[in-house]
Amino acid sequence: MDTNRITGLALAISPVAAIVIWFIMGFGLLGGVGPDDPQKYIAELGANSTAVKFLFPFVTLLFLIAIGGLGYIKKSMDGGSGSYIAGFAWFLILLGAAGQLGEVAFTLALAEAAHDANLAVASSMFAGGQAIGAVTTAFSFLGFALFGFAIWQQKNFSPALAGLMFVAGIYTLIMCLVDYESPLVAIGYIGVVVSFAWLGIGLLNKKD
């Protein structure tokens, strides 16, 4: 199996699996409660701390696999008209991904503290995680938008795909700056997952 096919499968499958698990976790495990209702969210994370400790890192890993696939596309663009912007976009995405690992760590600590009825620590972990998440997710999605612009400039994938990446990235960037705890942030993530899957299918269909 060649690199295009492996990367295409990673891009097409892992983010879709991640967001499906994320929604099952959110609506099934946590009862539809999100960060926009901090007290209930903290309570639900504490009540399901064991599952949270496994599922949050697993979902994060699935998204990181897709980001790795994006790195392969960035490398394939080297020397092209969009290569400089793609390189800077990739740098922003990596910065954001590293920071988002911090948000996951805070969330795991939050769940453990809430499970032990240490609500003061849980509230502090929630506040810290949301602050880190808002900033680092904003960096990631700015990078994602710029990556879409680089693809549009280099024309190595569909212009419609490039437009979706740009719009999803800018939308989520704005949401992170305005109200990171809003459920509407999920719209941006759905756009990104569709973009990842579209990129993956595009790679699978490419002829070497």
CSV table of N, CA and C in Angstrom, one decimal, residues 38-39 42-43 45-47 49 106-127:
chain,number,residue,atom,x,y,z
A,38,PRO,N,-21.3,25.1,32.8
A,38,PRO,CA,-20.1,24.6,33.5
A,38,PRO,C,-20.4,23.6,34.7
A,39,GLN,N,-21.4,24.0,35.6
A,39,GLN,CA,-21.6,23.2,36.7
A,39,GLN,C,-22.1,21.8,36.4
A,42,ILE,N,-19.2,19.8,34.6
A,42,ILE,CA,-18.2,19.3,35.6
A,42,ILE,C,-18.8,18.1,36.3
A,43,ALA,N,-20.0,18.2,36.7
A,43,ALA,CA,-20.7,17.0,37.4
A,43,ALA,C,-20.7,15.8,36.5
A,45,LEU,N,-18.8,15.1,33.9
A,45,LEU,CA,-17.4,14.6,33.7
A,45,LEU,C,-16.9,13.8,34.9
A,46,GLY,N,-17.3,14.3,36.1
A,46,GLY,CA,-16.9,13.5,37.4
A,46,GLY,C,-17.6,12.2,37.5
A,47,ALA,N,-18.9,12.2,37.1
A,47,ALA,CA,-19.7,10.9,37.2
A,47,ALA,C,-19.2,9.9,36.2
A,49,SER,N,-15.9,9.7,35.0
A,49,SER,CA,-14.4,10.0,34.9
A,49,SER,C,-13.6,8.9,34.3
A,106,PHE,N,-6.0,19.1,31.2
A,106,PHE,CA,-6.8,19.8,32.2
A,106,PHE,C,-8.2,19.1,32.4
A,107,THR,N,-8.8,18.7,31.3
A,107,THR,CA,-10.1,18.0,31.3
A,107,THR,C,-10.1,16.7,32.1
A,108,LEU,N,-9.0,16.0,31.9
A,108,LEU,CA,-8.8,14.7,32.6
A,108,LEU,C,-8.7,15.0,34.1
A,109,ALA,N,-7.9,16.0,34.5
A,109,ALA,CA,-7.7,16.4,35.9
A,109,ALA,C,-9.0,16.9,36.5
A,110,LEU,N,-9.8,17.6,35.6
A,110,LEU,CA,-11.1,18.1,36.1
A,110,LEU,C,-12.0,16.9,36.4
A,111,ALA,N,-12.1,15.9,35.5
A,111,ALA,CA,-12.9,14.8,35.8
A,111,ALA,C,-12.6,14.0,37.0
A,112,GLU,N,-11.3,13.9,37.2
A,112,GLU,CA,-10.8,13.2,38.4
A,112,GLU,C,-11.1,14.0,39.7
A,113,ALA,N,-10.9,15.3,39.7
A,113,ALA,CA,-11.2,16.1,40.8
A,113,ALA,C,-12.7,16.1,41.1
A,114,ALA,N,-13.5,16.2,40.1
A,114,ALA,CA,-15.0,16.2,40.3
A,114,ALA,C,-15.5,14.8,40.8
A,115,HIS,N,-14.9,13.8,40.3
A,115,HIS,CA,-15.2,12.4,40.8
A,115,HIS,C,-14.9,12.3,42.3
A,116,ASP,N,-13.8,13.0,42.8
A,116,ASP,CA,-13.5,13.0,44.2
A,116,ASP,C,-14.2,14.1,45.0
A,117,ALA,N,-15.1,14.8,44.3
A,117,ALA,CA,-15.9,15.8,45.0
A,117,ALA,C,-15.1,17.0,45.4
A,118,ASN,N,-14.0,17.2,44.7
A,118,ASN,CA,-13.1,18.4,44.9
A,118,ASN,C,-13.5,19.4,43.9
A,119,LEU,N,-14.6,20.1,44.2
A,119,LEU,CA,-15.2,21.0,43.2
A,119,LEU,C,-14.3,22.3,43.0
A,120,ALA,N,-13.6,22.7,44.0
A,120,ALA,CA,-12.8,23.9,43.8
A,120,ALA,C,-11.7,23.6,42.8
A,121,VAL,N,-11.0,22.5,42.9
A,121,VAL,CA,-10.0,22.1,42.0
A,121,VAL,C,-10.6,21.9,40.6
A,122,ALA,N,-11.7,21.2,40.5
A,122,ALA,CA,-12.4,20.9,39.3
A,122,ALA,C,-12.7,22.2,38.5
A,123,SER,N,-13.2,23.2,39.3
A,123,SER,CA,-13.6,24.5,38.6
A,123,SER,C,-12.3,25.2,38.1
A,124,SER,N,-11.2,25.1,38.9
A,124,SER,CA,-10.0,25.7,38.4
A,124,SER,C,-9.5,25.0,37.1
A,125,MET,N,-9.6,23.7,37.1
A,125,MET,CA,-9.2,23.0,35.9
A,125,MET,C,-10.0,23.3,34.7
A,126,PHE,N,-11.3,23.5,35.0
A,126,PHE,CA,-12.2,23.9,33.9
A,126,PHE,C,-11.8,25.2,33.3
A,127,ALA,N,-11.6,26.2,34.2
A,127,ALA,CA,-11.3,27.5,33.7
A,127,ALA,C,-9.9,27.5,33.0
